[in-house]
Short mmCIF file of C-alpha atoms and ligand atoms in Angstrom, two decimals:
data_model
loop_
_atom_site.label_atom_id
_atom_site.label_comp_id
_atom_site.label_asym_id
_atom_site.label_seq_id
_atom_site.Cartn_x
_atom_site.Cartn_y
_atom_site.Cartn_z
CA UNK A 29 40.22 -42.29 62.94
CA UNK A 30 38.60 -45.04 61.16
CA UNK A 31 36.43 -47.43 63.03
CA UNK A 32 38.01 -51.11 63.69
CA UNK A 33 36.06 -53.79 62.71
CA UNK A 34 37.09 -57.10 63.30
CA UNK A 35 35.90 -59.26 60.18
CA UNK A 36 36.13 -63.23 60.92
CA UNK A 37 36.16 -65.24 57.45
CA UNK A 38 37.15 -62.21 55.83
CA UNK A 39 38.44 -63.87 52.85
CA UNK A 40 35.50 -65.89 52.18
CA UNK A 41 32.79 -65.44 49.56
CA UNK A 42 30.31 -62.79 51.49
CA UNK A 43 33.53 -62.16 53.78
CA UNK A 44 35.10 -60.27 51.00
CA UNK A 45 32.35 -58.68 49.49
CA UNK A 46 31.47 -57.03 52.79
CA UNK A 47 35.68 -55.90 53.17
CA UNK A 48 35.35 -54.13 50.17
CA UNK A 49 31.84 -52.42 51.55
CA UNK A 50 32.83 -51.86 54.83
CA UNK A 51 36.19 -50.53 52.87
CA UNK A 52 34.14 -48.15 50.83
CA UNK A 53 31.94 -46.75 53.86
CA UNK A 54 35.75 -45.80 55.46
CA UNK A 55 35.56 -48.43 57.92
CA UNK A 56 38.94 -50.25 58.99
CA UNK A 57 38.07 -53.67 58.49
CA UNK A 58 40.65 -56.14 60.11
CA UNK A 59 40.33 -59.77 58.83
CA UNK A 60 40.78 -63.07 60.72
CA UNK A 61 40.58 -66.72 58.11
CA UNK A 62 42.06 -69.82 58.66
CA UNK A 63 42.02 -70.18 54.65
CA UNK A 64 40.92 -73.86 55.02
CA UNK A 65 38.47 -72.39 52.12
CA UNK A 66 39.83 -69.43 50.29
CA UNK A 67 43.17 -68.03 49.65
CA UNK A 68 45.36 -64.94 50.41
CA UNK A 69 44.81 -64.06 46.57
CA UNK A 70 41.40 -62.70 47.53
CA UNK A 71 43.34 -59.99 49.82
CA UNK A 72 45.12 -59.10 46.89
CA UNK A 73 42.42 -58.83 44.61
CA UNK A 74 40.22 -57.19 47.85
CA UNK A 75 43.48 -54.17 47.56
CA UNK A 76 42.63 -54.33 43.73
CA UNK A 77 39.33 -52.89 44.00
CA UNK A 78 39.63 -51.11 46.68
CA UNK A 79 43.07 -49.14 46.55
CA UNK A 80 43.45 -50.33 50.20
CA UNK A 81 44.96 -53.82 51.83
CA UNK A 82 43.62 -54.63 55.00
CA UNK A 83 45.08 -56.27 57.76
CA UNK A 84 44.95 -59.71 57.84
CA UNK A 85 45.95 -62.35 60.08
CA UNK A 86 45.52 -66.45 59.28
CA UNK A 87 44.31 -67.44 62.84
CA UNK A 88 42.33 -70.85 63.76
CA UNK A 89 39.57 -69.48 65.73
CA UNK A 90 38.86 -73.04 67.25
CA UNK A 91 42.26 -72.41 69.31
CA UNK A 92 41.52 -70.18 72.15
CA UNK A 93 45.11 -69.07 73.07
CA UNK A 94 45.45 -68.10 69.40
CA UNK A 95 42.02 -66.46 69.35
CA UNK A 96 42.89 -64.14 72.83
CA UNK A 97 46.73 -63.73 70.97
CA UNK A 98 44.68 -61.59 68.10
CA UNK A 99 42.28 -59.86 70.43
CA UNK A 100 45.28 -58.62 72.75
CA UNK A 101 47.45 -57.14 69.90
CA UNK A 102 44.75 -55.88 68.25
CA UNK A 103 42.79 -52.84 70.89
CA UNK A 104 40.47 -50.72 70.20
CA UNK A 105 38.00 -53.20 67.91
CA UNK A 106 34.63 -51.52 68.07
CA UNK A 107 32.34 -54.96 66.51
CA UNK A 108 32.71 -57.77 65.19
CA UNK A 109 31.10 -59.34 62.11
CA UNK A 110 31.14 -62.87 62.21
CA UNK A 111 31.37 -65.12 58.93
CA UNK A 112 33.65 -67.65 59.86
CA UNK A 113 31.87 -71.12 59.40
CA UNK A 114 32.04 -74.71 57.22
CA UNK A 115 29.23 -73.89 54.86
CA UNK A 116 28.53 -77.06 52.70
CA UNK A 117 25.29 -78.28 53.34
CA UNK A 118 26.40 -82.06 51.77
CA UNK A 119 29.66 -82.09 53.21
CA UNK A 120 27.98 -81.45 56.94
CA UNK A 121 25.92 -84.60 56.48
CA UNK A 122 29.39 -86.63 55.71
CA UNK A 123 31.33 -84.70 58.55
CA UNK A 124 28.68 -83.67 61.31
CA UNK A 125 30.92 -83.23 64.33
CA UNK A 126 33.49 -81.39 62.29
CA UNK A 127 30.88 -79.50 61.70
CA UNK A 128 29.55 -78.74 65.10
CA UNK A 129 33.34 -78.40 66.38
CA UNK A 130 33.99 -76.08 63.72
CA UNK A 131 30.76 -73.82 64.18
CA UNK A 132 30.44 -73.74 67.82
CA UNK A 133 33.79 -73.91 68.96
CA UNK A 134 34.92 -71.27 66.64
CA UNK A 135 31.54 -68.60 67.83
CA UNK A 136 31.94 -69.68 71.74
CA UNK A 137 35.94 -68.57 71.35
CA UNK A 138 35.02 -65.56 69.90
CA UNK A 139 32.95 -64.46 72.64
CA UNK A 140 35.17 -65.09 75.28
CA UNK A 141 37.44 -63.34 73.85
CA UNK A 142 35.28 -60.17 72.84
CA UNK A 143 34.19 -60.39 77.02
CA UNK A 144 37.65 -60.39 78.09
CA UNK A 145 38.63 -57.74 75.96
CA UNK A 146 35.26 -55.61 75.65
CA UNK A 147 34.57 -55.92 72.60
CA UNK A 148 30.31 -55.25 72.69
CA UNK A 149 28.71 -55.73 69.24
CA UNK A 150 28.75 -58.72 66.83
CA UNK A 151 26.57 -59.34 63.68
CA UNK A 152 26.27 -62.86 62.92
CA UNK A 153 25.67 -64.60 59.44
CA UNK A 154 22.75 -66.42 59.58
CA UNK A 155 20.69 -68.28 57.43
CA UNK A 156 17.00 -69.24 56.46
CA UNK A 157 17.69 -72.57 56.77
CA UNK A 158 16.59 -71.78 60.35
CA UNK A 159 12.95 -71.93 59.29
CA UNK A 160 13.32 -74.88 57.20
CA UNK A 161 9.94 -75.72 55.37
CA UNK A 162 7.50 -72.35 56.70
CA UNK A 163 4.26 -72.57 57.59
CA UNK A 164 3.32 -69.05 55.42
CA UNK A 165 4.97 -67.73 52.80
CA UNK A 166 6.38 -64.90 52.38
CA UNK A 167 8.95 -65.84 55.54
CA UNK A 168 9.12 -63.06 58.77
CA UNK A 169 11.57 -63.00 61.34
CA UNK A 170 9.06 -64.16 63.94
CA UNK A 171 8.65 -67.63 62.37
CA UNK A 172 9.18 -70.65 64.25
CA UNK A 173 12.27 -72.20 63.67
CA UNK A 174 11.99 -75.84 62.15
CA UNK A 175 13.99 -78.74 62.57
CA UNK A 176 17.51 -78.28 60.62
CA UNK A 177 17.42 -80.42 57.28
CA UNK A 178 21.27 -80.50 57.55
CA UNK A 179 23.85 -80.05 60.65
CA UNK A 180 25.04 -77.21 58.65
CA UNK A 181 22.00 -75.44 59.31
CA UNK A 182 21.80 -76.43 62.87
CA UNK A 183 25.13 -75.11 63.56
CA UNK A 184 23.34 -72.34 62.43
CA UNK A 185 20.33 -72.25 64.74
CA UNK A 186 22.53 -73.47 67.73
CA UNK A 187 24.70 -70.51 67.22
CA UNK A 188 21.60 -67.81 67.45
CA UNK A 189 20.40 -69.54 70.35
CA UNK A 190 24.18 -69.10 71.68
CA UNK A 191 24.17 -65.82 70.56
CA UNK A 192 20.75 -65.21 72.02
CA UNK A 193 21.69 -66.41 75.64
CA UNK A 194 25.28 -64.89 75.78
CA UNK A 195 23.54 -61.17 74.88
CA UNK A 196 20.18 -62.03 77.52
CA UNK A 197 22.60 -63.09 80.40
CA UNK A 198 22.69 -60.57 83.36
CA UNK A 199 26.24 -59.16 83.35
CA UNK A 200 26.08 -59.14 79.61
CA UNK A 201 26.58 -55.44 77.66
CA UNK A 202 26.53 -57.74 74.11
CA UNK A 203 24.55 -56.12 71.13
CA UNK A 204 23.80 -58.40 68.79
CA UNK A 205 22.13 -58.26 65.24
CA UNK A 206 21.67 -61.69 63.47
CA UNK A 207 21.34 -61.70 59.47
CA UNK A 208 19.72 -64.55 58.00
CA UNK A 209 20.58 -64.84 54.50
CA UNK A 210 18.18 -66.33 51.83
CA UNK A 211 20.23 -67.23 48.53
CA UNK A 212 23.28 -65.21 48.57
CA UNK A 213 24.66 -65.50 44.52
CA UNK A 214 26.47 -63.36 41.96
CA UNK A 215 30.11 -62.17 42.04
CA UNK A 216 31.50 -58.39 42.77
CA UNK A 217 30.92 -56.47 39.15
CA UNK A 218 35.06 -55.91 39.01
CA UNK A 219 34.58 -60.05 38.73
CA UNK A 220 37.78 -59.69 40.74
CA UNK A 221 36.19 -61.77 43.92
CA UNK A 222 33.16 -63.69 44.36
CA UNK A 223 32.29 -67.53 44.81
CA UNK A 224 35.23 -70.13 43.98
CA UNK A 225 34.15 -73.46 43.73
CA UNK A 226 36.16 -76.83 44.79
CA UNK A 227 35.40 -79.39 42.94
CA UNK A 228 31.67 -79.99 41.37
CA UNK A 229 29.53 -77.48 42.58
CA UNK A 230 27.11 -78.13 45.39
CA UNK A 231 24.51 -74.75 44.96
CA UNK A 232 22.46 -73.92 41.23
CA UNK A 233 24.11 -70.95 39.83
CA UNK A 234 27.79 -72.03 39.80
CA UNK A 235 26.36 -75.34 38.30
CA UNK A 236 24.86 -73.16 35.83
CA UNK A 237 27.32 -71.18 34.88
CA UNK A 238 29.50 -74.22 34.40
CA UNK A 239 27.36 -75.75 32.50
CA UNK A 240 27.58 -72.53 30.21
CA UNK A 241 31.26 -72.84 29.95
CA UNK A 242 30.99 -76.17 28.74
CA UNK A 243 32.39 -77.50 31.97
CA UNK A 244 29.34 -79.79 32.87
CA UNK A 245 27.45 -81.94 30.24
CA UNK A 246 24.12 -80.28 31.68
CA UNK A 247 22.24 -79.71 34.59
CA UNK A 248 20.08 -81.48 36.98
CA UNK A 249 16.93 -79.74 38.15
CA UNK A 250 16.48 -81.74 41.52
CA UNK A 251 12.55 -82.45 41.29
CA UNK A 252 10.09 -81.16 38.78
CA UNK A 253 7.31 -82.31 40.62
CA UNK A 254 7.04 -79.73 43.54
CA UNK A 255 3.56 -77.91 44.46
CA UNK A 256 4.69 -74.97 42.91
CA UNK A 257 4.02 -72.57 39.56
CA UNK A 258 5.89 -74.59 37.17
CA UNK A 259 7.09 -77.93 39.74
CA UNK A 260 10.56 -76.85 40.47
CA UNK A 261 11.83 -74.71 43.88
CA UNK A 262 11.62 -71.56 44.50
CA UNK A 263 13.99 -69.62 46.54
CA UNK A 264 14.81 -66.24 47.10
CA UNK A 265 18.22 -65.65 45.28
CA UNK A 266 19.79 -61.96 46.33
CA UNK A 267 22.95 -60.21 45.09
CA UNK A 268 26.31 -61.06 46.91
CA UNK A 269 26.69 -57.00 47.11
CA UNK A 270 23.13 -56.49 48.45
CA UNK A 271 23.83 -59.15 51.14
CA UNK A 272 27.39 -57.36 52.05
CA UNK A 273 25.96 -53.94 52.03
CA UNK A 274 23.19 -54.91 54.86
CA UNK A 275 26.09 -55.63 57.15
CA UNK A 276 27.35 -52.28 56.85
CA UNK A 277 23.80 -51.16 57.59
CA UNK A 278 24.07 -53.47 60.71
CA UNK A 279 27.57 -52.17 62.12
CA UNK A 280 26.40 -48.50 61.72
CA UNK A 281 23.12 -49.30 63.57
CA UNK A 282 25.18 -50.77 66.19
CA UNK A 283 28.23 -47.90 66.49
CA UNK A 284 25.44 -45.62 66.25
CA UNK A 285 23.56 -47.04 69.33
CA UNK A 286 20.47 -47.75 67.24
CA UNK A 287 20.01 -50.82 68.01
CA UNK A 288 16.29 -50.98 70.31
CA UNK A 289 16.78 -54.62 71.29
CA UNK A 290 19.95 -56.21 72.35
CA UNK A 291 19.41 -59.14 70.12
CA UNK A 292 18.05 -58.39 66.52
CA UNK A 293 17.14 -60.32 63.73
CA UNK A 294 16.87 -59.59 60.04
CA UNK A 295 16.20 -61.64 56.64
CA UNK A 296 18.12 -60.50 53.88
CA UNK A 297 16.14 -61.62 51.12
CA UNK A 298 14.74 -59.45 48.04
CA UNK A 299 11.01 -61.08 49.23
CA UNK A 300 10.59 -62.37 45.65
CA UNK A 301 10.61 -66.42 44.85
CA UNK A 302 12.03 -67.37 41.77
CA UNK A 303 12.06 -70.83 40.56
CA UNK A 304 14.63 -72.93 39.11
CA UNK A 305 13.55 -73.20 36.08
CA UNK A 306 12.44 -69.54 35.99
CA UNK A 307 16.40 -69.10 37.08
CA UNK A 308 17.50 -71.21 33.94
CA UNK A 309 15.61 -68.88 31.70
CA UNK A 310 16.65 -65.92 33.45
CA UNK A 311 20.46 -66.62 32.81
CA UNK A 312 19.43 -67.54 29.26
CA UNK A 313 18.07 -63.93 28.97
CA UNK A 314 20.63 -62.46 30.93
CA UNK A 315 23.79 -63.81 29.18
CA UNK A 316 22.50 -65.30 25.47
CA UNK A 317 23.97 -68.75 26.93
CA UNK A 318 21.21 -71.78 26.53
CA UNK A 319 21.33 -74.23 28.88
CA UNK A 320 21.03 -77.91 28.73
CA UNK A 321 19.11 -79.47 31.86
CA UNK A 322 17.01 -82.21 32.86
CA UNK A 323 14.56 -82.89 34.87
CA UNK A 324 15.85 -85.67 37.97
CA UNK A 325 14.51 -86.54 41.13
CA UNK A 326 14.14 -84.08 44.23
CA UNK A 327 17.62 -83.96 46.54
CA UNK A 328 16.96 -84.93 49.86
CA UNK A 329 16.41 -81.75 52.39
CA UNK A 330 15.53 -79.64 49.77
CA UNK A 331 12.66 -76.95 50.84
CA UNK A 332 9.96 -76.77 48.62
CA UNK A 333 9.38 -72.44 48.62
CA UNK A 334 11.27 -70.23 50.55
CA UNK A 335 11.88 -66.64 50.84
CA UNK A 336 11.81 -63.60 52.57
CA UNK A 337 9.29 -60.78 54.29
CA UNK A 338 11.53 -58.26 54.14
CA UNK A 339 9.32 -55.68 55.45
CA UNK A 340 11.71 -55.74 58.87
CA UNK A 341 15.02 -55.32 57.32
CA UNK A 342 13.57 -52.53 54.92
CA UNK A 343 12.02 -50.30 57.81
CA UNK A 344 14.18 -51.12 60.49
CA UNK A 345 17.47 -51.29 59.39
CA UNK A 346 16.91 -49.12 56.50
CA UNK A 347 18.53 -51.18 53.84
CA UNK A 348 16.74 -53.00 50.48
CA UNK A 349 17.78 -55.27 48.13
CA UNK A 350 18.52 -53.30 44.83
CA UNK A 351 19.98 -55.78 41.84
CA UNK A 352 18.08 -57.78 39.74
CA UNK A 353 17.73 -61.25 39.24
CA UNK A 354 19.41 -60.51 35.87
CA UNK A 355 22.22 -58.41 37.57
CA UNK A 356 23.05 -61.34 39.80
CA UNK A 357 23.25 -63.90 36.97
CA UNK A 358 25.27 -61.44 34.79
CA UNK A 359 27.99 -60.94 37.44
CA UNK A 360 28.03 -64.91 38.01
CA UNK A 361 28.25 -65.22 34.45
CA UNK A 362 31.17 -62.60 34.12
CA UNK A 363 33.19 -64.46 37.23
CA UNK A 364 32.56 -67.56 35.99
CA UNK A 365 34.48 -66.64 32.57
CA UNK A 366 37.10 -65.63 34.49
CA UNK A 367 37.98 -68.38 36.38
C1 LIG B 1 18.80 -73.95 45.21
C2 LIG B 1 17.77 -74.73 44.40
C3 LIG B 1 18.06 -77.11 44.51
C4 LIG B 1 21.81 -77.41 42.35
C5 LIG B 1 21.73 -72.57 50.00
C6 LIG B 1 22.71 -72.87 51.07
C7 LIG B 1 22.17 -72.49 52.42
C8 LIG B 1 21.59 -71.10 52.42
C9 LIG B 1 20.58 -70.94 51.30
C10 LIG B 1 23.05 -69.31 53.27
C11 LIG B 1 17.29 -75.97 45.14
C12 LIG B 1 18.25 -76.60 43.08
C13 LIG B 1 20.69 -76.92 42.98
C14 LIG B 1 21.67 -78.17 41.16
C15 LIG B 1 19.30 -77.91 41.31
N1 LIG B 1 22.57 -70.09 52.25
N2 LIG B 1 19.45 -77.15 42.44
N3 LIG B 1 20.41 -78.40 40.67
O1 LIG B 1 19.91 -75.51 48.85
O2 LIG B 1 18.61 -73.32 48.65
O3 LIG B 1 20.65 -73.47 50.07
O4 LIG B 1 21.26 -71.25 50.09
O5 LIG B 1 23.19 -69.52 54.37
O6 LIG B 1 23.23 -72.56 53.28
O7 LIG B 1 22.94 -74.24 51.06
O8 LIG B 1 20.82 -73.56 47.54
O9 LIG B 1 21.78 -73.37 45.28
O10 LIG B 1 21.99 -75.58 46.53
O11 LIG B 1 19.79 -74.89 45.64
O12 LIG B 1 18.15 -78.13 40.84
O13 LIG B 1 22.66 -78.67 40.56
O14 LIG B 1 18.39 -75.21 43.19
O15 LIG B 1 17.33 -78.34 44.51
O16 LIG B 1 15.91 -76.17 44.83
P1 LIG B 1 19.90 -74.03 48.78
P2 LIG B 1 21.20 -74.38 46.22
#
């Protein structure tokens, strides 16, 4: 009998990647979305690739009497992986308690609800925004974290401390595993899911592959005057797939009763920095398409460098980044020409 996995924001960007993984590795991934960011389409397109539909149910997880609803007509849910979150780093500085409502709320329902009904494991998506600026480079899980840039990222860091005290309290049997992305890009290679945009895009590669389709005039590389190799950032940009194939990694070292602390954190990263211009050039090799940019000043809460020891995540959980920089940008190019 397939193992139930209870997938919150299911029909999100790394929500649906993961389905399809978690799909694929014979789990049976039940979905949860309020769709205030994504659409049922993505279920349909989710059957597409995968020859299966999963169950899904629209459900507001900020309502707790519709939150217990699911989790009593739904037994037997083994773990929980928990996407659902506002994500737009901009839009949080505009809307910072519907951000902290949204965030919180939504992870301190969930809990309740997986302690009333005994539900035991949950892997939360993270971020790296938890370490803001670092100290060293490359990035370990042990680093301090810094003060948020954003209250996007502190939702973030306020849910792993939540996390963190729900699993260390005494009558608690929670396992939890905490992933903290670096630069999650790229699109699924059937180009039948990956990141839809509303609006002008907020993050680099969608603005780049935009500006390849002719959709934007050019782009703006936010600061050329960094302490870095060539002046721009430099981040640590892994494949959507790579990202959604760690959480399978994560549910089977929780079913399997591998985990050896009840809290766990990993970076997903591929521990190489790229920059953005070295990004530009990269899509230029990787798709033919030239791109017109130009230089203008930093954005505001931008980290200089960032990315990932992955030394943890590689031993530990067993899993490793495997596309390229080039895969990534292909696939984004190859979505993007099918929107
Ligand atoms: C990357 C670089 C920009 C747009 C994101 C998410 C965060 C986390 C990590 C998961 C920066 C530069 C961008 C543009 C540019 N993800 N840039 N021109 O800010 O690193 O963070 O990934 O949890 O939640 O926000 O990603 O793609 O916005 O920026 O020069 O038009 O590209 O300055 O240096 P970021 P990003």
């Amino acid at each position: 009998m397939p193992e139930k996995v209870l997938i919150t924001g299911g029909l999100g960007y790394i929500g649906s990647h993961t389905v399809v993984e978690m799909i694929e590795k014979g789990y049976e991934p039940l979905i949860i979305d309020n769709l205030s960011n994504t659409t049922v389409e993505v279920l349909d397109a989710i059957e597409k690739i995968t020859g299966k539909r999963p169950q899904f149910e629209k459900v507001e997880m900020c309502d707790p009497e519709e939150m217990d609803r699911f989790f009593t007509a739904n037994k037997g849910i083994k773990a929980v992986i928990h996407f659902a979150a506002a994500l737009l780093v901009g839009e949080s500085v505009e809307k910072p308690v519907h951000y902290y409502w949204n965030n919180l709320f939504s992870t301190i329902n969930l809990l309740k609800s997986m302690k009333v009904h005994g539900v035991k494991n949950i892997v939360f998506s993270s971020s790296c925004t938890v370490y803001g600026n670092p100290d060293t480079l490359p990035v370990d899980e042990q680093a301090p974290f810094k003060p948020a840039a954003s209250p996007y990222g502190n939702t973030k860091k306020m849910c792993e401390d939540i996390l963190r005290d729900a699993t260390a309290a005494a009558a608690s049997d929670l396992k939890t595993i905490s992933l903290r992305y670096f630069n999650p890009i790229g699109a699924h290679p059937t180009s039948l899911i990956g990141e839809v945009q509303h609006g002008e895009p907020h993050h680099l590669v969608p603005y780049i592959t935009e500006t390849a389709m002719g959709k934007r005039d050019s782009l703006k590389v936010f600061g050329g005057d960094y302490d870095t190799r060539d002046g721009s950032c430099i981040r640590d940009y892994i494949h959507v797939v790579d990202i959604a194939k760690a959480h399978v990694y994560a549910i089977e070292r929780q079913l399997e009763s591998k985990q050896k602390q009840d809290y766990e954190v990993f970076n997903l990263g591929t521990g190489n920095g790229v920059s953005v211009l070295e990004m530009i050039h990269a899509f230029t090799n990787a798709t033919g398409k030239e791109i017109n940019y130009e230089i203008r000043p930093r954005r505001p809460g931008d980290v200089e460098a960032v990315y990932a020891d992955t030394k943890l995540a590689n031993e530990e959980l067993g899993w490793k980044a495997e596309l390229s920089v080039e895969d990534m940008l292909k696939s984004a190019w190859d979505w993007e020409q099918k929107q």
